[in-house]
Amino acid sequence: MSSSLERKMGEVSLEPSPTYERTPFGKEMLKHFSFDPSYKNLNHGSFGTFPRPVREKQREYQDLCESAPDPFIRYTYPELCDIARGAVAKILNCPADTVVFVSNATTGVNTVLRNIVWNQDGKDEILYFRHIYGACLKTVEYICESHHNIVNPREIIVEYPMEDADLLTLFKEAIKTSRAEGKRPRLAIYDTVSSLPGLRMPFEDLTAACKEEGILSLVDAAHGIGHVNLDMSTLDPDFLVTNAHKWLFVPRGCAVFYVPLKNQPLMRSSLPTSHGFVPKTVGEVLMPLPPPTKSEFVNQFEFIGTIDNTNYLVAGESIKWREEVCGGEKAIIEYNTNLAREGGKTVAKILGTKVLDNASHSLTNCCLVNVLLPLAVSAEDVAGTVTIKPEHVVPATQWLERTLVNEHKTFLAIWFFQGQFWARLSGQIYLDITDFKWAGEALKTICEGVGKQEF
């Protein structure tokens, strides 16, 4: 166990973390991370990563837990978790008792949808956009199925590129259509930054529209904290969940689940249900943990079964590292956004294609960028272009991604969208424009190679 840890039974005292030295953005930042020198991490957006000092702090907590498991889990962990919740609450500009930790954004979305009590008259609808994250769509479908379709989904079809105002109009039209058909638009789920394609959505306007229309807003901010500015006091959503392990440099899997005080009674249970659940029936239930001293909402999510949640505890250390090494959230977001934008243009120029964006560039006001690949999809060969037959779209996609891993030591999400192949790249503080130039050449090589494959 680290000599910096002093402990008493049920108590912990940690010496202050070291003061970190400022490091320039770009390749010099790589020294803080654990990447294989031969690997280029151009897909930060999928699983994130975290710097070595944050990893070391988590291991201190793990060592402390193993030195005396019961005192740590029963008494020390809840106190440290409160401190970590306070740190993320400050970033989100909200009270600490409105945020708890869950393992990922999908869990948060499931928690909301499984707790809402749907009306029995069969009129409730869940609104979502066509490019919703796949796991969230499956959750919506499961909720409708498991409730025997007393609640039903309503898809909003979007064709990109699109201006924010036009998307908002589609959203409001869907609400109007739902009501005209005798339905009840009950809840809307939408992203801060969508996954595939990786585009910033006008989540602020969508949240305001939900409030005006009396619809519950569920913001899937999987790409949120550490990626775009999130201010809960201004945004005021009904529910929001944001992964901290993607862009905030917290070890996987860690997400922040925000529920304002007014809506906490709607969240009857954590997922899974555990010791913090307070049943409406009266009865004596053995509570193996110390008596709760916090709100019912916070207590529900503090302990949901035995699992190593020491990653939650280092959220504050990650924020401190980002402040001292990087200059804070604003500097990080600006660098990553600018790099993604300029990097995307660079890749598109190499490929002779384009970036997925609108005229106002609101879609690329984030740390992700989507570049069109120089591939055609047709039953007949398209002159001057590598052509993929429609029945080969899936195996061609798999070949492209695997070839990036096996031959180029990187990974990029490649997918078929609106009749074309696209690649998504991430801007991040340990990358610079030369990495995007390299990525452009790698993509050019594999696009030429996929046309020679037999599927």
Short mmCIF file of C-alpha atoms in Angstrom, two decimals:
data_model
loop_
_atom_site.label_atom_id
_atom_site.label_comp_id
_atom_site.label_asym_id
_atom_site.label_seq_id
_atom_site.Cartn_x
_atom_site.Cartn_y
_atom_site.Cartn_z
CA MET A 1 0.00 0.00 0.00
CA SER A 2 1.24 3.52 -0.79
CA SER A 3 3.06 5.24 2.04
CA SER A 4 0.91 8.33 1.32
CA LEU A 5 -2.09 6.55 2.82
CA GLU A 6 -2.77 6.79 6.52
CA ARG A 7 -5.73 4.87 7.77
CA LYS A 8 -7.68 4.11 10.88
CA MET A 9 -10.46 1.58 11.14
CA GLY A 10 -13.31 2.98 9.05
CA GLU A 11 -11.46 6.21 8.26
CA VAL A 12 -9.06 7.32 5.58
CA SER A 13 -6.68 10.24 5.35
CA LEU A 14 -4.96 10.92 2.06
CA GLU A 15 -2.08 13.28 1.64
CA PRO A 16 -2.80 15.98 -0.96
CA SER A 17 -2.26 14.85 -4.55
CA PRO A 18 0.88 16.17 -6.19
CA THR A 19 0.79 19.39 -8.15
CA TYR A 20 0.95 18.44 -11.80
CA GLU A 21 3.04 20.30 -14.35
CA ARG A 22 1.48 21.91 -17.41
CA THR A 23 2.13 20.00 -20.64
CA PRO A 24 1.60 21.31 -24.19
CA PHE A 25 -1.18 19.71 -26.21
CA GLY A 26 -0.13 17.27 -28.89
CA LYS A 27 2.43 14.49 -28.91
CA GLU A 28 4.13 15.61 -25.71
CA MET A 29 0.89 14.65 -23.90
CA LEU A 30 1.43 11.00 -24.86
CA LYS A 31 3.90 10.57 -22.00
CA HIS A 32 0.98 10.75 -19.57
CA PHE A 33 -0.92 7.88 -21.20
CA SER A 34 -0.38 4.14 -21.52
CA PHE A 35 -0.67 3.64 -25.28
CA ASP A 36 1.56 1.18 -27.08
CA PRO A 37 4.05 3.38 -29.00
CA SER A 38 3.02 1.67 -32.23
CA TYR A 39 -0.70 2.38 -31.75
CA LYS A 40 -2.50 5.60 -32.75
CA ASN A 41 -5.65 6.17 -30.72
CA LEU A 42 -7.82 8.09 -33.19
CA ASN A 43 -11.09 6.73 -31.80
CA HIS A 44 -11.09 8.20 -28.31
CA GLY A 45 -14.86 8.68 -28.53
CA SER A 46 -15.76 5.01 -28.18
CA PHE A 47 -14.09 3.96 -24.94
CA GLY A 48 -11.94 6.89 -23.79
CA THR A 49 -8.75 6.52 -21.80
CA PHE A 50 -7.15 8.07 -18.72
CA PRO A 51 -3.71 9.35 -17.68
CA ARG A 52 -1.32 7.37 -15.53
CA PRO A 53 -1.68 9.57 -12.43
CA VAL A 54 -5.41 8.91 -12.37
CA ARG A 55 -4.75 5.19 -12.74
CA GLU A 56 -2.27 5.33 -9.86
CA LYS A 57 -4.77 7.13 -7.63
CA GLN A 58 -7.38 4.46 -8.34
CA ARG A 59 -4.89 1.77 -7.44
CA GLU A 60 -4.22 3.49 -4.13
CA TYR A 61 -7.91 3.20 -3.35
CA GLN A 62 -7.94 -0.43 -4.47
CA ASP A 63 -4.98 -1.18 -2.21
CA LEU A 64 -6.68 0.57 0.67
CA CYS A 65 -9.83 -1.48 0.10
CA GLU A 66 -7.92 -4.76 0.05
CA SER A 67 -6.07 -3.87 3.23
CA ALA A 68 -9.38 -3.82 5.12
CA PRO A 69 -12.36 -4.56 2.85
CA ASP A 70 -15.22 -4.14 5.30
CA PRO A 71 -14.20 -0.78 6.79
CA PHE A 72 -13.46 0.61 3.33
CA ILE A 73 -16.66 -0.54 1.61
CA ARG A 74 -18.98 0.21 4.52
CA TYR A 75 -17.58 3.50 5.82
CA THR A 76 -14.78 4.96 3.72
CA TYR A 77 -16.17 4.46 0.22
CA PRO A 78 -19.41 6.42 0.82
CA GLU A 79 -17.44 9.43 2.11
CA LEU A 80 -15.02 9.38 -0.83
CA CYS A 81 -17.91 8.95 -3.24
CA ASP A 82 -19.54 12.08 -1.83
CA ILE A 83 -16.36 14.02 -2.53
CA ALA A 84 -16.24 12.71 -6.11
CA ARG A 85 -19.90 13.56 -6.67
CA GLY A 86 -19.18 17.05 -5.45
CA ALA A 87 -16.36 17.41 -7.96
CA VAL A 88 -18.49 16.45 -10.98
CA ALA A 89 -21.40 18.52 -9.68
CA LYS A 90 -19.15 21.57 -9.78
CA ILE A 91 -18.30 20.88 -13.45
CA LEU A 92 -22.01 20.44 -14.25
CA ASN A 93 -23.04 23.45 -12.13
CA CYS A 94 -25.63 21.62 -10.07
CA PRO A 95 -26.16 20.55 -6.44
CA ALA A 96 -24.25 17.43 -5.41
CA ASP A 97 -27.46 15.74 -4.27
CA THR A 98 -28.75 15.77 -7.87
CA VAL A 99 -25.94 13.57 -9.24
CA VAL A 100 -24.99 9.95 -8.64
CA PHE A 101 -22.66 7.55 -10.42
CA VAL A 102 -23.71 4.70 -12.69
CA SER A 103 -21.52 2.46 -14.82
CA ASN A 104 -22.32 4.00 -18.23
CA ALA A 105 -24.82 6.13 -20.13
CA THR A 106 -26.77 3.08 -21.29
CA THR A 107 -27.38 2.12 -17.67
CA GLY A 108 -28.64 5.62 -16.94
CA VAL A 109 -31.01 5.56 -19.90
CA ASN A 110 -32.30 2.14 -18.80
CA THR A 111 -32.79 3.44 -15.27
CA VAL A 112 -35.05 6.24 -16.49
CA LEU A 113 -37.09 4.23 -18.98
CA ARG A 114 -37.61 1.32 -16.58
CA ASN A 115 -38.76 3.62 -13.76
CA ILE A 116 -41.30 5.71 -15.65
CA VAL A 117 -44.85 4.53 -14.93
CA TRP A 118 -46.53 4.41 -18.32
CA ASN A 119 -50.24 5.11 -18.64
CA GLN A 120 -52.47 2.12 -19.17
CA ASP A 121 -54.53 3.69 -21.96
CA GLY A 122 -51.92 2.89 -24.61
CA LYS A 123 -51.43 6.51 -25.69
CA ASP A 124 -47.92 7.19 -24.34
CA GLU A 125 -45.12 7.61 -26.88
CA ILE A 126 -41.34 7.83 -26.66
CA LEU A 127 -39.88 10.19 -29.26
CA TYR A 128 -36.40 9.59 -30.67
CA PHE A 129 -34.30 10.51 -33.69
CA ARG A 130 -33.33 7.92 -36.29
CA HIS A 131 -29.62 8.18 -35.40
CA ILE A 132 -30.21 7.36 -31.72
CA TYR A 133 -27.46 5.22 -30.14
CA GLY A 134 -28.21 1.58 -30.93
CA ALA A 135 -28.34 0.31 -27.35
CA CYS A 136 -30.75 3.10 -26.41
CA LEU A 137 -33.02 2.25 -29.33
CA LYS A 138 -33.05 -1.39 -28.25
CA THR A 139 -33.93 -0.24 -24.73
CA VAL A 140 -36.87 1.77 -26.08
CA GLU A 141 -38.01 -1.26 -28.08
CA TYR A 142 -37.70 -3.53 -25.06
CA ILE A 143 -39.66 -1.15 -22.83
CA CYS A 144 -42.49 -1.04 -25.37
CA GLU A 145 -42.45 -4.83 -25.76
CA SER A 146 -42.24 -5.63 -22.04
CA HIS A 147 -45.13 -3.24 -21.30
CA HIS A 148 -47.30 -4.93 -23.94
CA ASN A 149 -47.18 -1.80 -26.08
CA ILE A 150 -49.10 0.47 -23.74
CA VAL A 151 -46.19 2.76 -24.65
CA ASN A 152 -44.90 2.99 -28.22
CA PRO A 153 -41.96 4.54 -30.05
CA ARG A 154 -42.12 7.39 -32.55
CA GLU A 155 -39.12 7.79 -34.83
CA ILE A 156 -38.10 11.20 -36.17
CA ILE A 157 -36.33 10.80 -39.51
CA VAL A 158 -33.38 13.11 -40.08
CA GLU A 159 -31.39 13.60 -43.29
CA TYR A 160 -27.99 15.17 -42.72
CA PRO A 161 -26.55 17.71 -43.19
CA MET A 162 -29.29 19.74 -41.54
CA GLU A 163 -29.40 23.06 -39.74
CA ASP A 164 -30.35 23.05 -36.06
CA ALA A 165 -33.50 25.07 -36.69
CA ASP A 166 -34.71 22.49 -39.22
CA LEU A 167 -34.11 19.61 -36.82
CA LEU A 168 -36.02 21.48 -34.12
CA THR A 169 -38.89 21.98 -36.56
CA LEU A 170 -38.98 18.23 -37.24
CA PHE A 171 -39.09 17.60 -33.50
CA LYS A 172 -42.00 19.95 -32.94
CA GLU A 173 -43.85 18.51 -35.96
CA ALA A 174 -43.48 15.01 -34.50
CA ILE A 175 -45.04 16.22 -31.26
CA LYS A 176 -47.90 17.82 -33.17
CA THR A 177 -48.45 14.69 -35.27
CA SER A 178 -48.44 12.47 -32.20
CA ARG A 179 -51.18 14.51 -30.56
CA ALA A 180 -53.16 14.77 -33.79
CA GLU A 181 -53.24 10.96 -33.91
CA GLY A 182 -54.65 10.83 -30.40
CA LYS A 183 -51.35 9.87 -28.80
CA ARG A 184 -49.48 11.35 -25.86
CA PRO A 185 -45.81 12.29 -26.45
CA ARG A 186 -44.59 11.44 -22.96
CA LEU A 187 -40.80 11.42 -23.18
CA ALA A 188 -38.14 12.38 -25.71
CA ILE A 189 -34.63 10.96 -25.80
CA TYR A 190 -31.87 12.72 -27.73
CA ASP A 191 -28.10 13.21 -27.68
CA THR A 192 -25.76 16.06 -26.86
CA VAL A 193 -23.38 14.67 -29.48
CA SER A 194 -24.65 11.65 -31.39
CA SER A 195 -22.50 8.57 -31.85
CA LEU A 196 -22.76 7.57 -35.52
CA PRO A 197 -22.56 10.03 -37.09
CA GLY A 198 -20.63 11.98 -34.46
CA LEU A 199 -22.50 15.30 -34.67
CA ARG A 200 -23.46 17.92 -32.12
CA MET A 201 -27.22 18.15 -31.70
CA PRO A 202 -29.11 21.27 -30.58
CA PHE A 203 -29.80 19.66 -27.23
CA GLU A 204 -30.32 23.01 -25.52
CA ASP A 205 -33.16 23.92 -27.89
CA LEU A 206 -34.63 20.43 -27.74
CA THR A 207 -34.68 20.56 -23.94
CA ALA A 208 -36.40 23.95 -24.01
CA ALA A 209 -38.96 22.57 -26.47
CA CYS A 210 -39.68 19.62 -24.18
CA LYS A 211 -40.28 22.00 -21.31
CA GLU A 212 -42.65 24.14 -23.42
CA GLU A 213 -44.57 21.08 -24.58
CA GLY A 214 -44.74 19.34 -21.19
CA ILE A 215 -42.67 16.36 -22.32
CA LEU A 216 -40.04 14.64 -20.18
CA SER A 217 -36.53 15.22 -21.55
CA LEU A 218 -33.96 12.44 -21.35
CA VAL A 219 -30.59 13.70 -22.55
CA ASP A 220 -28.15 10.99 -23.62
CA ALA A 221 -24.92 12.89 -23.00
CA ALA A 222 -22.68 9.88 -23.51
CA HIS A 223 -20.44 12.38 -25.32
CA GLY A 224 -20.97 15.16 -22.82
CA ILE A 225 -18.91 16.05 -19.78
CA GLY A 226 -15.38 16.91 -20.88
CA HIS A 227 -16.55 17.19 -24.50
CA VAL A 228 -19.08 20.04 -24.60
CA ASN A 229 -20.10 22.59 -22.01
CA LEU A 230 -22.87 21.24 -19.80
CA ASP A 231 -24.59 23.56 -17.31
CA MET A 232 -27.49 21.90 -15.55
CA SER A 233 -28.72 25.15 -14.00
CA THR A 234 -29.18 26.62 -17.47
CA LEU A 235 -30.12 23.49 -19.40
CA ASP A 236 -32.50 22.14 -16.73
CA PRO A 237 -33.30 18.73 -18.28
CA ASP A 238 -35.59 16.25 -16.58
CA PHE A 239 -32.89 13.56 -16.79
CA LEU A 240 -29.33 13.52 -18.12
CA VAL A 241 -26.65 10.87 -18.09
CA THR A 242 -23.09 11.53 -19.22
CA ASN A 243 -20.11 9.21 -19.50
CA ALA A 244 -17.11 10.36 -17.50
CA HIS A 245 -14.94 7.57 -18.90
CA LYS A 246 -15.09 8.92 -22.45
CA TRP A 247 -13.97 12.55 -22.38
CA LEU A 248 -13.30 13.33 -18.69
CA PHE A 249 -10.44 10.79 -18.34
CA VAL A 250 -12.09 8.73 -15.58
CA PRO A 251 -11.40 4.96 -15.70
CA ARG A 252 -14.13 2.80 -17.31
CA GLY A 253 -16.99 2.49 -16.71
CA CYS A 254 -18.19 5.63 -15.02
CA ALA A 255 -21.10 7.89 -15.86
CA VAL A 256 -22.82 10.73 -14.02
CA PHE A 257 -26.59 10.47 -13.70
CA TYR A 258 -28.31 13.81 -13.11
CA VAL A 259 -31.87 14.01 -11.80
CA PRO A 260 -33.19 17.30 -10.37
CA LEU A 261 -34.83 17.10 -6.97
CA LYS A 262 -38.32 17.51 -8.43
CA ASN A 263 -37.94 14.32 -10.50
CA GLN A 264 -36.14 12.10 -8.03
CA PRO A 265 -39.38 10.56 -6.73
CA LEU A 266 -39.89 9.20 -10.28
CA MET A 267 -36.69 7.16 -9.99
CA ARG A 268 -38.04 4.55 -7.63
CA SER A 269 -35.16 2.12 -8.04
CA SER A 270 -31.56 1.90 -9.12
CA LEU A 271 -30.62 -0.68 -11.72
CA PRO A 272 -30.34 -3.32 -10.37
CA THR A 273 -32.59 -2.77 -7.38
CA SER A 274 -30.54 -3.03 -4.20
CA HIS A 275 -30.47 -2.17 -0.51
CA GLY A 276 -31.31 1.49 -1.04
CA PHE A 277 -34.78 0.77 -2.41
CA VAL A 278 -37.57 1.97 -0.10
CA PRO A 279 -40.70 -0.12 -0.72
CA LYS A 280 -44.14 1.39 -0.27
CA THR A 281 -45.20 -1.65 1.70
CA VAL A 282 -44.44 -1.60 5.42
CA GLY A 283 -42.11 -4.30 6.63
CA GLU A 284 -38.86 -5.00 8.40
CA VAL A 285 -36.02 -5.67 5.97
CA LEU A 286 -32.54 -6.57 7.11
CA MET A 287 -30.12 -3.80 6.08
CA PRO A 288 -26.55 -5.14 6.04
CA LEU A 289 -25.01 -1.68 5.52
CA PRO A 290 -24.75 1.31 7.87
CA PRO A 291 -28.04 3.22 8.26
CA PRO A 292 -28.60 5.71 5.43
CA THR A 293 -27.93 9.37 6.18
CA LYS A 294 -28.46 10.85 2.72
CA SER A 295 -31.42 11.38 0.43
CA GLU A 296 -33.30 8.36 -0.84
CA PHE A 297 -32.03 9.08 -4.38
CA VAL A 298 -28.36 9.28 -3.44
CA ASN A 299 -28.60 6.31 -1.11
CA GLN A 300 -30.19 4.12 -3.80
CA PHE A 301 -27.19 4.44 -6.11
CA GLU A 302 -24.42 4.39 -3.51
CA PHE A 303 -24.32 0.62 -3.20
CA ILE A 304 -25.92 -1.64 -5.83
CA GLY A 305 -24.04 -4.85 -5.17
CA THR A 306 -20.43 -5.81 -4.68
CA ILE A 307 -18.32 -4.39 -7.51
CA ASP A 308 -15.11 -2.40 -7.75
CA ASN A 309 -16.30 1.19 -8.04
CA THR A 310 -13.00 2.81 -7.09
CA ASN A 311 -13.04 4.38 -10.55
CA TYR A 312 -15.87 6.64 -9.35
CA LEU A 313 -13.66 7.91 -6.56
CA VAL A 314 -10.99 9.37 -8.87
CA ALA A 315 -13.33 11.68 -10.81
CA GLY A 316 -12.05 14.60 -8.74
CA GLU A 317 -8.43 13.62 -9.37
CA SER A 318 -9.11 13.55 -13.10
CA ILE A 319 -10.63 17.03 -13.00
CA LYS A 320 -7.63 18.27 -11.01
CA TRP A 321 -5.22 16.72 -13.55
CA ARG A 322 -7.09 18.34 -16.42
CA GLU A 323 -6.92 21.72 -14.72
CA GLU A 324 -3.23 21.63 -13.84
CA VAL A 325 -1.81 19.76 -16.84
CA CYS A 326 -4.16 21.01 -19.56
CA GLY A 327 -5.38 24.39 -18.35
CA GLY A 328 -8.94 23.35 -17.60
CA GLU A 329 -12.10 22.31 -19.37
CA LYS A 330 -12.42 25.29 -21.70
CA ALA A 331 -8.88 24.88 -23.05
CA ILE A 332 -9.34 21.14 -23.59
CA ILE A 333 -12.66 21.46 -25.39
CA GLU A 334 -11.38 24.26 -27.63
CA TYR A 335 -8.27 22.31 -28.63
CA ASN A 336 -10.14 19.07 -29.30
CA THR A 337 -12.90 20.78 -31.28
CA ASN A 338 -10.49 22.77 -33.43
CA LEU A 339 -8.31 19.72 -34.04
CA ALA A 340 -11.30 17.60 -35.07
CA ARG A 341 -12.49 20.28 -37.47
CA GLU A 342 -9.11 20.93 -39.07
CA GLY A 343 -8.17 17.27 -38.98
CA GLY A 344 -11.39 16.32 -40.71
CA LYS A 345 -10.70 18.81 -43.50
CA THR A 346 -7.20 17.37 -43.86
CA VAL A 347 -8.46 13.80 -44.17
CA ALA A 348 -11.18 14.80 -46.62
CA LYS A 349 -8.62 16.60 -48.81
CA ILE A 350 -6.42 13.50 -48.93
CA LEU A 351 -9.41 11.34 -49.86
CA GLY A 352 -10.92 13.85 -52.26
CA THR A 353 -14.22 13.81 -50.35
CA LYS A 354 -15.93 15.98 -47.73
CA VAL A 355 -16.74 16.39 -44.05
CA LEU A 356 -20.34 15.91 -42.88
CA ASP A 357 -21.31 19.42 -41.80
CA ASN A 358 -23.92 22.11 -42.31
CA ALA A 359 -23.51 25.72 -43.45
CA SER A 360 -23.42 27.10 -39.90
CA HIS A 361 -20.90 24.43 -38.82
CA SER A 362 -22.97 23.67 -35.73
CA LEU A 363 -22.74 19.94 -36.44
CA THR A 364 -18.94 19.99 -36.05
CA ASN A 365 -18.95 22.12 -32.90
CA CYS A 366 -17.68 19.10 -31.00
CA CYS A 367 -14.65 16.80 -30.72
CA LEU A 368 -15.82 14.29 -33.36
CA VAL A 369 -15.69 14.58 -37.14
CA ASN A 370 -17.14 12.41 -39.90
CA VAL A 371 -15.38 12.09 -43.27
CA LEU A 372 -16.88 10.59 -46.42
CA LEU A 373 -14.92 7.64 -47.85
CA PRO A 374 -14.24 7.44 -51.59
CA LEU A 375 -16.37 4.34 -52.08
CA ALA A 376 -19.48 3.85 -54.20
CA VAL A 377 -22.21 1.33 -53.51
CA SER A 378 -23.80 -0.05 -56.65
CA ALA A 379 -24.66 -3.32 -58.36
CA GLU A 380 -22.64 -2.04 -61.34
CA ASP A 381 -19.12 -0.63 -61.29
CA VAL A 382 -18.96 3.15 -61.00
CA ALA A 383 -16.24 4.50 -63.29
CA GLY A 384 -13.24 5.96 -61.47
CA THR A 385 -14.45 4.86 -58.02
CA VAL A 386 -13.98 1.72 -55.93
CA THR A 387 -17.39 0.12 -56.00
CA ILE A 388 -18.97 -2.10 -53.33
CA LYS A 389 -21.98 -4.22 -54.20
CA PRO A 390 -24.99 -3.60 -51.94
CA GLU A 391 -24.88 -7.16 -50.57
CA HIS A 392 -21.25 -6.65 -49.57
CA VAL A 393 -21.73 -3.51 -47.44
CA VAL A 394 -21.51 -5.36 -44.11
CA PRO A 395 -18.47 -7.57 -44.87
CA ALA A 396 -16.73 -4.62 -46.53
CA THR A 397 -17.25 -2.53 -43.39
CA GLN A 398 -15.85 -5.30 -41.23
CA TRP A 399 -12.85 -5.72 -43.55
CA LEU A 400 -12.07 -1.99 -43.47
CA GLU A 401 -12.12 -1.83 -39.67
CA ARG A 402 -10.13 -5.03 -39.15
CA THR A 403 -7.53 -3.95 -41.70
CA LEU A 404 -7.00 -0.68 -39.85
CA VAL A 405 -6.28 -2.68 -36.71
CA ASN A 406 -4.16 -5.42 -38.25
CA GLU A 407 -2.14 -3.44 -40.77
CA HIS A 408 -2.17 0.15 -39.51
CA LYS A 409 -2.35 -0.27 -35.71
CA THR A 410 -5.34 2.00 -35.23
CA PHE A 411 -9.13 1.83 -35.23
CA LEU A 412 -11.78 4.08 -36.71
CA ALA A 413 -15.53 3.58 -36.67
CA ILE A 414 -16.63 3.02 -40.27
CA TRP A 415 -20.29 2.73 -41.11
CA PHE A 416 -22.80 2.95 -43.93
CA PHE A 417 -25.03 6.00 -43.57
CA GLN A 418 -27.45 7.61 -46.03
CA GLY A 419 -26.15 5.45 -48.86
CA GLN A 420 -22.45 6.18 -48.29
CA PHE A 421 -19.46 4.98 -46.26
CA TRP A 422 -18.15 7.30 -43.55
CA ALA A 423 -15.31 7.26 -41.02
CA ARG A 424 -15.46 8.97 -37.62
CA LEU A 425 -12.34 10.46 -36.02
CA SER A 426 -11.81 12.02 -32.58
CA GLY A 427 -9.88 15.11 -31.59
CA GLN A 428 -7.94 14.68 -28.35
CA ILE A 429 -5.15 16.43 -26.44
CA TYR A 430 -2.52 13.77 -27.23
CA LEU A 431 -3.07 14.11 -31.01
CA ASP A 432 -2.09 16.77 -33.53
CA ILE A 433 -2.71 17.49 -37.20
CA THR A 434 0.02 15.07 -38.33
CA ASP A 435 -2.01 12.20 -36.87
CA PHE A 436 -4.92 13.16 -39.09
CA LYS A 437 -2.66 13.34 -42.13
CA TRP A 438 -1.47 9.83 -41.28
CA ALA A 439 -5.09 8.70 -40.85
CA GLY A 440 -6.02 10.12 -44.23
CA GLU A 441 -3.29 8.12 -45.94
CA ALA A 442 -4.27 4.96 -44.06
CA LEU A 443 -7.91 5.39 -45.08
CA LYS A 444 -6.91 6.00 -48.68
CA THR A 445 -4.89 2.77 -48.69
CA ILE A 446 -7.64 0.58 -47.25
CA CYS A 447 -10.30 2.10 -49.53
CA GLU A 448 -8.15 1.13 -52.50
CA GLY A 449 -7.64 -2.33 -51.02
CA VAL A 450 -11.28 -3.14 -50.24
CA GLY A 451 -12.13 -3.10 -53.93
CA LYS A 452 -9.77 -6.00 -54.51
CA GLN A 453 -11.40 -8.27 -51.93
CA GLU A 454 -13.69 -11.20 -52.66
CA PHE A 455 -16.66 -11.24 -50.31
#
